[in-house]
Short mmCIF file of C-alpha atoms in Angstrom, two decimals:
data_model
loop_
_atom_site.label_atom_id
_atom_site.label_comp_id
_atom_site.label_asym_id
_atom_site.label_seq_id
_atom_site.Cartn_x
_atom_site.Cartn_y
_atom_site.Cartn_z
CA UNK A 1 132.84 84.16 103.09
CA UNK A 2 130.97 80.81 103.04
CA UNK A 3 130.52 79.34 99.61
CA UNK A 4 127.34 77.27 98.95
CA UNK A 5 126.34 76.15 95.85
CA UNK A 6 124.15 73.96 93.80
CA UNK A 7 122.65 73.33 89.80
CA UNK A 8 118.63 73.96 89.16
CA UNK A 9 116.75 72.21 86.57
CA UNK A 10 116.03 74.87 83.66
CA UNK A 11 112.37 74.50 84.08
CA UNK A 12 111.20 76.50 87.70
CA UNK A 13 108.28 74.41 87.91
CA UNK A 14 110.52 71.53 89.11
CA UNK A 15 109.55 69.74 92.00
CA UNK A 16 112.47 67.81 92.64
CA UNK A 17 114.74 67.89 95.47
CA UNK A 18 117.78 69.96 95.10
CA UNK A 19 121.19 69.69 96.82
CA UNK A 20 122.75 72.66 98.12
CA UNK A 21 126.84 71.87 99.17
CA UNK A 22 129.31 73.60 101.16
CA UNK A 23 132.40 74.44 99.87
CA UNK A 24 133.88 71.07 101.26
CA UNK A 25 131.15 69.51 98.81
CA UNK A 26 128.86 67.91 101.31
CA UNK A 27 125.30 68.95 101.29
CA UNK A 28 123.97 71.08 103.47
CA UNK A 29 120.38 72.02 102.81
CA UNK A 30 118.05 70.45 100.09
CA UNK A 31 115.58 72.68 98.68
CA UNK A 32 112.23 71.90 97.28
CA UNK A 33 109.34 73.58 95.13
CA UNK A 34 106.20 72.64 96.65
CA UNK A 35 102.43 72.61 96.00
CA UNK A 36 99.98 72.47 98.55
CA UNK A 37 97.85 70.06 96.66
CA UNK A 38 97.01 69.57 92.80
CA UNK A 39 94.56 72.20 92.31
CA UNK A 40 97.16 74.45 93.03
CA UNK A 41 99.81 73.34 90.71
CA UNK A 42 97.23 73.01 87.90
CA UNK A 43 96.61 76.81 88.33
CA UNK A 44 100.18 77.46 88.70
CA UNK A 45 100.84 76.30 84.92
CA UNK A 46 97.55 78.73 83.87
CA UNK A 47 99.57 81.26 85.68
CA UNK A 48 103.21 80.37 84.11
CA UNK A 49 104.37 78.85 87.41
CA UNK A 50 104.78 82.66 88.85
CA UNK A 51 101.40 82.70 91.12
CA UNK A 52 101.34 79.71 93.71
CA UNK A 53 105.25 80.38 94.45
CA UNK A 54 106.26 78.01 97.82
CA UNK A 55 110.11 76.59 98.49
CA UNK A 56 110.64 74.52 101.21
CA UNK A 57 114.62 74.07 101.95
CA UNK A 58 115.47 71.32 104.95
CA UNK A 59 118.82 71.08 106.50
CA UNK A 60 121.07 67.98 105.92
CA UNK A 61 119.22 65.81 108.08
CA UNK A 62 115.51 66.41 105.84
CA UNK A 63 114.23 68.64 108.66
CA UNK A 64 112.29 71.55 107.17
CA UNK A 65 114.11 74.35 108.09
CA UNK A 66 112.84 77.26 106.00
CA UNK A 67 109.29 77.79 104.05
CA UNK A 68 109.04 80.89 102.05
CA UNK A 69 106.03 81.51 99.72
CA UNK A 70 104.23 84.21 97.67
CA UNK A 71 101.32 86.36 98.72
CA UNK A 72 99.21 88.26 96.46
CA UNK A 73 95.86 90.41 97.59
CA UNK A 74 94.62 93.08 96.91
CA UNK A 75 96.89 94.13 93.60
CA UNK A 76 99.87 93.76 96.44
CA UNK A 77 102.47 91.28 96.42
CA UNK A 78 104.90 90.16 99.00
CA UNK A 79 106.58 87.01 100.19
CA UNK A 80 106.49 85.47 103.63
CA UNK A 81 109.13 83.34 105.05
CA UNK A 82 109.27 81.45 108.63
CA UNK A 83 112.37 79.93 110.09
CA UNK A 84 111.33 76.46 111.41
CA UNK A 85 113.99 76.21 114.08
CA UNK A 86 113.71 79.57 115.43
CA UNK A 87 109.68 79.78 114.93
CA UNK A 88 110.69 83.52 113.57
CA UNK A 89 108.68 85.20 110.34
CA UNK A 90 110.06 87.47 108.04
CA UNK A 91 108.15 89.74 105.01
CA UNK A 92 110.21 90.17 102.09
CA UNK A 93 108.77 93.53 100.39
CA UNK A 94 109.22 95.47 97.30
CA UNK A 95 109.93 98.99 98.09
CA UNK A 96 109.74 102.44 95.86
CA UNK A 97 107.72 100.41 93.58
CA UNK A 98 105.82 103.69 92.10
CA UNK A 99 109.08 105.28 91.64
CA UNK A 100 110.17 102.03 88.99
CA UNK A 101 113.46 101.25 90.71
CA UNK A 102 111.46 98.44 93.40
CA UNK A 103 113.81 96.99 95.95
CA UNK A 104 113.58 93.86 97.82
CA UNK A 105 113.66 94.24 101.61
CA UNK A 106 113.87 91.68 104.17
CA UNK A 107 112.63 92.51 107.86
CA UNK A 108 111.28 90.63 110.72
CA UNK A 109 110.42 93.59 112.60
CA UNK A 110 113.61 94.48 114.41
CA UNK A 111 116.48 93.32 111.47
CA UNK A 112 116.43 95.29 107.73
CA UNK A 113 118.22 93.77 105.10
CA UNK A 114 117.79 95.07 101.86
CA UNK A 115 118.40 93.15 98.66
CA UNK A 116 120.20 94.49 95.40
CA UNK A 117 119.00 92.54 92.91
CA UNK A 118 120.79 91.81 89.38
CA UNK A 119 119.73 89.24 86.76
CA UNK A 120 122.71 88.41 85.44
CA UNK A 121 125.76 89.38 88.40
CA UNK A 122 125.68 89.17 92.06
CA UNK A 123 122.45 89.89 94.05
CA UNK A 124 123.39 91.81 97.39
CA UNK A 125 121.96 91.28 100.72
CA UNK A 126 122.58 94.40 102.31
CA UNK A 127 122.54 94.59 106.69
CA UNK A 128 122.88 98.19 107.61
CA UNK A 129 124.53 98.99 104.24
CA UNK A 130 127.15 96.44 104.36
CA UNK A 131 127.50 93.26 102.20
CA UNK A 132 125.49 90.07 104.53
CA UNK A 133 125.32 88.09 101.65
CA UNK A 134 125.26 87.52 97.77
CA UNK A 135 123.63 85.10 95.35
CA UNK A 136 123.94 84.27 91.44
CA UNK A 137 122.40 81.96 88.69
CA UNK A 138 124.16 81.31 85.87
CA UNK A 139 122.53 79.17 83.29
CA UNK A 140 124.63 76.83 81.50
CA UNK A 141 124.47 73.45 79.63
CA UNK A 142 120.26 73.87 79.58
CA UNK A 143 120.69 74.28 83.73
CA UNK A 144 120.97 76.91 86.41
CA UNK A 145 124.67 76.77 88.54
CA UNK A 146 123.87 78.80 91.59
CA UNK A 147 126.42 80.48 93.96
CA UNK A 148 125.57 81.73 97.64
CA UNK A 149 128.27 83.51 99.78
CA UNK A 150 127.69 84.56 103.23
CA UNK A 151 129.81 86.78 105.19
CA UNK A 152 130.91 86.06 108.66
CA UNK A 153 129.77 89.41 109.90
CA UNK A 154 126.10 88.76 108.53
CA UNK A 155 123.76 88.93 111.57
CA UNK A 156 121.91 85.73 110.00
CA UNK A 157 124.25 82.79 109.17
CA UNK A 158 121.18 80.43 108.14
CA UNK A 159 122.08 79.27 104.84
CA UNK A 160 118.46 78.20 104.45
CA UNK A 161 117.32 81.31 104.78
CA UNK A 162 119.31 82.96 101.86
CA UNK A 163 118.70 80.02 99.35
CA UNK A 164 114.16 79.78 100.11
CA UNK A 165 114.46 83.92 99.10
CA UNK A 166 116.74 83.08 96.32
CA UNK A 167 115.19 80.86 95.26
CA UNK A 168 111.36 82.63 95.28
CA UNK A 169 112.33 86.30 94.94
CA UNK A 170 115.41 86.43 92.90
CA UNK A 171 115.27 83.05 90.96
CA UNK A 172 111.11 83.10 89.85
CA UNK A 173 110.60 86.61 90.90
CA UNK A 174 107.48 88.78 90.49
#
């Protein structure tokens, strides 16, 4: 598996730019909280910094790669993510929300990969039942030490793709 990790601020409304590294230490991705202008983030604080969710996360070189943000309409919420170098869109969903156990699932129409999510161990990313990739926050010395691993047999190998829905679904959340 590929290692990635990287330390969060303790406070999620953080706009600052944060370093992901590989496991030989050199960054790899930065990723970013972003506001679309300053009516937005106002609101966001109303809202607890939960409603106007956006992460941007470039590659090494600063050039977006991945933009993930939070939809809400209609009592229905769901997050929508578009790879910048592929010009691809993926939904991020929870399912079997009436039934109280929701699940996070990742699709762009032809790929599924569902997400196990855990708040305080390892949250799976699940391709076809079989362990893609994994994420954890640990919070420590007032700051969040993250860990992403992906597997070599994951059919996306995009590390900014894992750390934008990190990041919005598992990290902030609902």
């Amino acid at each position: 598996m590929k290692t990635y990790t990287y330390t969060h601020p303790k406070e999620i409304e953080s706009v600052s730019e944060v370093p992901i590294f590989n496991d030989n230490g050199q960054i790899t991705a930065i990723s970013k909280r972003i506001y679309d202008n300053r009516l937005k983030r106002a609101l966001d604080q109303f809202f607890d910094y939960r409603y106007f969710l956006k992460y941007e996360v470039s590659d090494k070189s600063s050039e977006k790669s991945f933009t993930i943000k939070k939809i809400i309409r209609r009592g229905k919420l769901w997050y929508e993510g578009f790879d910048h170098k592929i010009g691809k869109k993926y939904i991020i969903t929870y399912e079997n929300w009436k039934m109280g156990i929701p699940e996070l699932t990742i699709t762009d129409g032809i790929i599924k990969i569902q997400i196990n999510k855990q708040m305080e161990e390892w949250s799976e990313f699940l391709f076809e039942g079989t362990l893609a990739a994994r994420w954890k926050a640990e919070f420590l010395n007032d700051q969040f030490y993250m860990t992403l691993q992906i597997d070599e047999n994951s059919p996306i190998q995009n590390v900014e793709f894992y750390i934008a829905i990190s990041q919005a679904a598992l990290f902030v959340g609902a």
